[in-house]
Amino acid sequence: MKEKVVLAYSGGLDTSVLIPWLKENYDYDVIAVCINVGQDAELIGLEERALKMGVSKVYVENVKDEFMKDYVFPMIQSGAIYESKYYLGTSIARAVIAKTLVKIAEKEGAVAICHGCTGKGNDQIRFELGIAALAPHLKVIAPWRIWDISSREEEIAYLEERGLEIPVKKDDSYSRDRNMWHISHEGLDLEDPWNAPLYDKILKLGVSPEQAPDEPTYITLTFTEGMPTHLNGEEMDPSHLLEKLNELGGANGIGIEDIVENRVVGMKSRGVYETPGGTILYKAHEELEHLTLDRETYRFKQEVALEYADLIYNGKWFTPLREALGAFVTSTQKVVTGEVKLKLYKGNVIPQGSQSPYSLYSENLASFTTGDLYDHHDATGFINLYGLPLKVRALMEASHKNNN
Amino acid sequence: MKEKVVLAYSGGLDTSVLIPWLKENYDYDVIAVCINVGQDAELIGLEERALKMGVSKVYVENVKDEFMKDYVFPMIQSGAIYESKYYLGTSIARAVIAKTLVKIAEKEGAVAICHGCTGKGNDQIRFELGIAALAPHLKVIAPWRIWDISSREEEIAYLEERGLEIPVKKDDSYSRDRNMWHISHEGLDLEDPWNAPLYDKILKLGVSPEQAPDEPTYITLTFTEGMPTHLNGEEMDPSHLLEKLNELGGANGIGIEDIVENRVVGMKSRGVYETPGGTILYKAHEELEHLTLDRETYRFKQEVALEYADLIYNGKWFTPLREALGAFVTSTQKVVTGEVKLKLYKGNVIPQGSQSPYSLYSENLASFTTGDLYDHHDATGFINLYGLPLKVRALMEASHKNNN
Amino acid sequence: MKEKVVLAYSGGLDTSVLIPWLKENYDYDVIAVCINVGQDAELIGLEERALKMGVSKVYVENVKDEFMKDYVFPMIQSGAIYESKYYLGTSIARAVIAKTLVKIAEKEGAVAICHGCTGKGNDQIRFELGIAALAPHLKVIAPWRIWDISSREEEIAYLEERGLEIPVKKDDSYSRDRNMWHISHEGLDLEDPWNAPLYDKILKLGVSPEQAPDEPTYITLTFTEGMPTHLNGEEMDPSHLLEKLNELGGANGIGIEDIVENRVVGMKSRGVYETPGGTILYKAHEELEHLTLDRETYRFKQEVALEYADLIYNGKWFTPLREALGAFVTSTQKVVTGEVKLKLYKGNVIPQGSQSPYSLYSENLASFTTGDLYDHHDATGFINLYGLPLKVRALMEASHKNNN
Amino acid sequence: MKEKVVLAYSGGLDTSVLIPWLKENYDYDVIAVCINVGQDAELIGLEERALKMGVSKVYVENVKDEFMKDYVFPMIQSGAIYESKYYLGTSIARAVIAKTLVKIAEKEGAVAICHGCTGKGNDQIRFELGIAALAPHLKVIAPWRIWDISSREEEIAYLEERGLEIPVKKDDSYSRDRNMWHISHEGLDLEDPWNAPLYDKILKLGVSPEQAPDEPTYITLTFTEGMPTHLNGEEMDPSHLLEKLNELGGANGIGIEDIVENRVVGMKSRGVYETPGGTILYKAHEELEHLTLDRETYRFKQEVALEYADLIYNGKWFTPLREALGAFVTSTQKVVTGEVKLKLYKGNVIPQGSQSPYSLYSENLASFTTGDLYDHHDATGFINLYGLPLKVRALMEASHKNNN
């Protein structure tokens, strides 16, 4: 019996060509695994195509709920954003995909996992670090770092030579990665950062602010311990909640980012990201944290968010540090329960009020009036001590001036 | 000859009432100092009013350029934003005001400085820490923490009893603070965080996104070492540049934030801030940093920005730590030179491309193709070592499982 | 029936004088509570003395085990050290004392808690913040910030006037705070930082390195998930383990620190701390972390330790941030299990080897030889990508030079 | 004319063998460069040996003063220590060596630099990142990652086959790296972390605490803006100051660390470091910072120190982030001027008092007594506001309990 390789298969040209290549170069049985993290439409007919290409087995795994609950929602809670703009849509999906590939590889007794990532990107790192952490004995095959094929044309020729069907790539323009959380766009005119993005041509999940309706959309989101649970008062499971928000966000031109970012492998790249529903969720969650977290927790959590984002971006989800930061975040979320009203309008997510049973806001305290809890005179003492180090230093300096 | 007190005077009711009160309670000569940080319109007739109230001298100091160059622009360079939203408009102005008050107090040989801040806010702290740092021997008088007056009505009565003119407050609704960088709004319906802000009633520097024109405005900003110098190719001094950007930003519904924030004195408060030009400058500056800063500098600078924001918010501008962080920031800005194109549209500041002679973006490196600088095979080695700690740990864990 | 006040009572002069003072000024029933955190010897005859002074009830609460398990050990796990030197001995004890005072106040239905801390120190803050967090409705009475007594002599006079017994202060020199974790010394000649500490006169828990024996002591400590459990192979409960280590550490001149530190209330103070057993535990624990924590976890945990130390020092044990950081730390400790050998010798704690079932050290990997897990060639790829940003920047700079 | 390669040459076996290898495999003229960072003794006869081996030119560059002034002293100022123990002796030297190699390569018009580091260590990274940053066009040759030689025996055979002299390795036991700042020891019995280091066999720069004299040594160090300038009142240039301190520290058993550390390339390694003079300098400098830095500067500087240490360890000295952190540190050092007394005794560096014209310590403020600057009553106000967030939260929680 032949040894088996699990192939991360998308149905597109780049991963289809790996099937004959793996069989010829390694003499493996190829098990194609397509992991559904929300690219749904791309999955139609996929199984049949894979079998025609010569795989011995096909898995199509729907992990959408797991993706939301165990990866995306904890990330929202953490507040992680990479380099001020990127909601980590591709990065976070790689973690759940790596985990699922490993699961199937172990079930099938495969000896290797193969992926179709290029040698210049971040995704190869995310897959391979995930596999290293979860199944260190598995071999990883990354053909794009090994073989001589170096263009789309050569891929097509490779398949034609073998009489195999050429997958129709639905879109032959930008390089894209899509899942239920986001879609990314790279390449073509975006490769010059001086070019403005051609949003009319680029966008897939929604429209630009200019194309959005003139009437705003009002929504209410409910969170329980940092987890979004209801939209407009209706309880929804994670996937449906996000799908609905993607629809509303996309229609209102929300969640479009254009970024020049630093890749793990050392160079800058430029991309456009659409995260319509995700942007709404991040902003809603933040509103509730403003209301319920105390100052010092909020402040340190900002540093944790920076680190958490790095870990996700760098492919280090399955690490002790990510787990420990996760424990920190979970602890802070006990009070992040309540409702947030938002207005969606032409690219804007405008807060319309929020409330929480754990709100630390006290109208009584905030207002001008003196109440039980606050005595204006206390401020004098507070300021005197708070400013004491500045005064001590200034007096020291003054004494030097006087001596000269 | 009487001792002198320098009074931070705005021309409004709250500081006017301090004039007779200081004379009666301290027997000081009162020197009214009004520091123009961009509230311009409020200054008309101010000198005359002050003299009628009984001050012995009036200063109206225009520090707008100093405010921009020595305070606001370094803050933009630092990227400081308080609690994710607040561009520190009131906070940063307090520093230059404190410095100017001290300068005049020293020139006049005054023994004290008096301010009209309430005992529940941040501004008392910022003034008093500034004074402590710059002139520790000066006495500070904060009547709102001392006297019995506790409302607007009592202030008016106090002046009427003495036959003094009652300053007409231009706006008797929200509590506001205005300078050339921003305006803040607090109070009334904003005191309940569940209320949506009534922007039509609140806004002063611009309109809401809904009221903004349907046609976008395109601009280009030029920076030299992190300092904005040109708008649309035209060189402008700091104040005019900002004024022009306030106009454009305000007209396009940009820079409106609604925040529940944590005050230094321990409670949460809710406010609406307008920072139209400032928001544009922050975003433009950030675009250029994405292009010119390397990954690790960008990352650590994000932590510095959090600390820098705290210092400004907490009134600690004149401290060794703020200076040292400033030195860090200045060092990073050597390469933040170039141009940024932006589209302003209904609340959105949409990047339209940026360029810099110090750009670290290389189209050659970013693209799929292999070039001189990058060999795909290197990625294999990189990933193997980058992921080695995860593998070592996983093997250690696996050995435990096997032993059980 | 009179209202009750719970008095934090130590048996010394400073808290004894509070008994008549409270009765005279508040007409409360005074309940003296002495919380035993390891000052044992000072407790003899305490109950009787308190009753003679006029209290209506005395509690002597032994919380030593709770102190170790719920406060000190989590602190060791966190690695918290204040300003590089201080093992937080007084600070951390204040937390358990505040909690116990509140527990008794609630049991007794008291309306207030009274403490004898001065108005210049940190302890008043730690007590009062603890009480604020645990029982916000309780009134706090801090006589030293209220009354006119301002010296030891006046305290004695106050008691003499009332015919009350004067507690014999066992030591009338340095100002000291002692518990099972440490003892602090302040005052007298220490008040000039240019003076060398007179250790022969100061030390209470051990001897100076010069006085320590010429023969070293060898010990082995065992940890389970970051908790010390065995000394020299013998299982010990927390209190006995520490007591034994205090003995050994003290005899060997270990754990003496002389520090000029920054107090919360804004000034610097100078003190000498003895933490003999604690120093050993910190160092042993750190050895095991070097062996078992991965690089990134170790690194971020260093930042957490800084924050954790601040929180303890500042009296913020009972806060959401301390809890959340605690969750982080606990997560990291899962693998901190193993044994550490140490040599104790004249002030030195010298590691003599450590081992752990979760060790991430691999002799195979560390040595010169190439093995399965490591291919020297990978280093080339690693370095090329790791250094790529530096190269890109250098090329950019070179191109500028060439253009000039 | 042949192309030239600059060889980092130490005179030992590992770099000698590179000379014929480079000539045979690249047909380069080999220029041997030996950079004296304080390994002095190893340099005797080195030039002659290199010429006999076949190099066309030899440089012996003494960069000891530059090493101290431009690298080590700024590092001391930063407080950088890697993983709590390592004073970065080898790491920091690699920076100045890389810089000097580049300088000579440019002077000679060489096309490549060759080093003899193994493929498992950190030093290859430090050299190559330094070269990438300073001379990106230079080729780097790292034979240990290329050739087939894999042991000392094979090296000797390689030289014997060519009739070349075999350099006598002075010490054939531990793997060592020495410069004026430190010496490191790895290998042999140290490769098992459960083994106690055999200090009698290992140590080169001094003795163990047990072997140190029974009489302490007292010294005084003077700093000006964070730079050590005088020992016992005598002005000394950097190199001589350090040499003298190495002598005193070594004799007193100071500065010996045994650490299991995380290498950049992903594995843990175990080493013993001797940094006798350096340990004294770090501790003295820290004493002065305790006296002269305010609390917040000290605190943030601790975070900077962690980052600074990583950068040095990781070979990133010539980076914008290191420069920017350097600017931060320099700014903080303006006040780190004064004198520190120390007692050196059997491994201990015991502070004996310090003083500074910029001291922020005020005996008046620290002591029990109330003075001009401090009013005990202020503490009440301070604590009330400082603890307000805890109280607000506790009341919120209490209200929940009451509702249930």
mmCIF file with all atom_site columns, N, CA and C in Angstrom, chain D residues 26 58 65 130 132 142 153 171 181 207 268:
data_model
loop_
_atom_site.group_PDB
_atom_site.id
_atom_site.type_symbol
_atom_site.label_atom_id
_atom_site.label_alt_id
_atom_site.label_comp_id
_atom_site.label_asym_id
_atom_site.label_entity_id
_atom_site.label_seq_id
_atom_site.pdbx_PDB_ins_code
_atom_site.Cartn_x
_atom_site.Cartn_y
_atom_site.Cartn_z
_atom_site.occupancy
_atom_site.B_iso_or_equiv
_atom_site.pdbx_formal_charge
_atom_site.auth_seq_id
_atom_site.auth_comp_id
_atom_site.auth_asym_id
_atom_site.auth_atom_id
_atom_site.pdbx_PDB_model_num
ATOM 1  N N  . TYR D 1 26  ? 37.221 29.520 -4.272 1.00 0.00 ? 26  TYR D N  1
ATOM 2  C CA . TYR D 1 26  ? 36.741 30.781 -4.847 1.00 0.00 ? 26  TYR D CA 1
ATOM 3  C C  . TYR D 1 26  ? 37.803 31.507 -5.658 1.00 0.00 ? 26  TYR D C  1
ATOM 4  N N  . VAL D 1 58  ? 47.397 40.924 6.120  1.00 0.00 ? 58  VAL D N  1
ATOM 5  C CA . VAL D 1 58  ? 46.822 40.735 7.453  1.00 0.00 ? 58  VAL D CA 1
ATOM 6  C C  . VAL D 1 58  ? 46.544 42.097 8.090  1.00 0.00 ? 58  VAL D C  1
ATOM 7  N N  . ASP D 1 65  ? 38.794 50.732 22.313 1.00 0.00 ? 65  ASP D N  1
ATOM 8  C CA . ASP D 1 65  ? 38.175 51.964 22.817 1.00 0.00 ? 65  ASP D CA 1
ATOM 9  C C  . ASP D 1 65  ? 36.831 52.239 22.144 1.00 0.00 ? 65  ASP D C  1
ATOM 10 N N  . GLY D 1 130 ? 24.745 42.474 10.465 1.00 0.00 ? 130 GLY D N  1
ATOM 11 C CA . GLY D 1 130 ? 25.587 43.671 10.484 1.00 0.00 ? 130 GLY D CA 1
ATOM 12 C C  . GLY D 1 130 ? 26.067 44.018 9.081  1.00 0.00 ? 130 GLY D C  1
ATOM 13 N N  . ALA D 1 132 ? 24.721 43.024 6.232  1.00 0.00 ? 132 ALA D N  1
ATOM 14 C CA . ALA D 1 132 ? 23.561 43.394 5.407  1.00 0.00 ? 132 ALA D CA 1
ATOM 15 C C  . ALA D 1 132 ? 23.193 44.859 5.608  1.00 0.00 ? 132 ALA D C  1
ATOM 16 N N  . ALA D 1 142 ? 29.814 31.622 4.399  1.00 0.00 ? 142 ALA D N  1
ATOM 17 C CA . ALA D 1 142 ? 29.763 30.956 5.702  1.00 0.00 ? 142 ALA D CA 1
ATOM 18 C C  . ALA D 1 142 ? 30.083 29.478 5.495  1.00 0.00 ? 142 ALA D C  1
ATOM 19 N N  . GLU D 1 153 ? 38.753 17.030 13.800 1.00 0.00 ? 153 GLU D N  1
ATOM 20 C CA . GLU D 1 153 ? 39.689 16.090 13.192 1.00 0.00 ? 153 GLU D CA 1
ATOM 21 C C  . GLU D 1 153 ? 39.754 16.319 11.678 1.00 0.00 ? 153 GLU D C  1
ATOM 22 N N  . ASP D 1 171 ? 43.309 25.810 24.244 1.00 0.00 ? 171 ASP D N  1
ATOM 23 C CA . ASP D 1 171 ? 42.415 25.165 25.188 1.00 0.00 ? 171 ASP D CA 1
ATOM 24 C C  . ASP D 1 171 ? 41.499 24.250 24.403 1.00 0.00 ? 171 ASP D C  1
ATOM 25 N N  . TRP D 1 181 ? 35.017 42.541 27.530 1.00 0.00 ? 181 TRP D N  1
ATOM 26 C CA . TRP D 1 181 ? 33.803 42.663 28.347 1.00 0.00 ? 181 TRP D CA 1
ATOM 27 C C  . TRP D 1 181 ? 33.453 41.367 29.038 1.00 0.00 ? 181 TRP D C  1
ATOM 28 N N  . VAL D 1 207 ? 37.897 34.077 39.923 1.00 0.00 ? 207 VAL D N  1
ATOM 29 C CA . VAL D 1 207 ? 37.702 32.883 40.733 1.00 0.00 ? 207 VAL D CA 1
ATOM 30 C C  . VAL D 1 207 ? 36.245 32.787 41.159 1.00 0.00 ? 207 VAL D C  1
ATOM 31 N N  . LYS D 1 268 ? 17.329 25.994 22.731 1.00 0.00 ? 268 LYS D N  1
ATOM 32 C CA . LYS D 1 268 ? 17.939 26.469 23.973 1.00 0.00 ? 268 LYS D CA 1
ATOM 33 C C  . LYS D 1 268 ? 19.390 25.996 24.011 1.00 0.00 ? 268 LYS D C  1
#
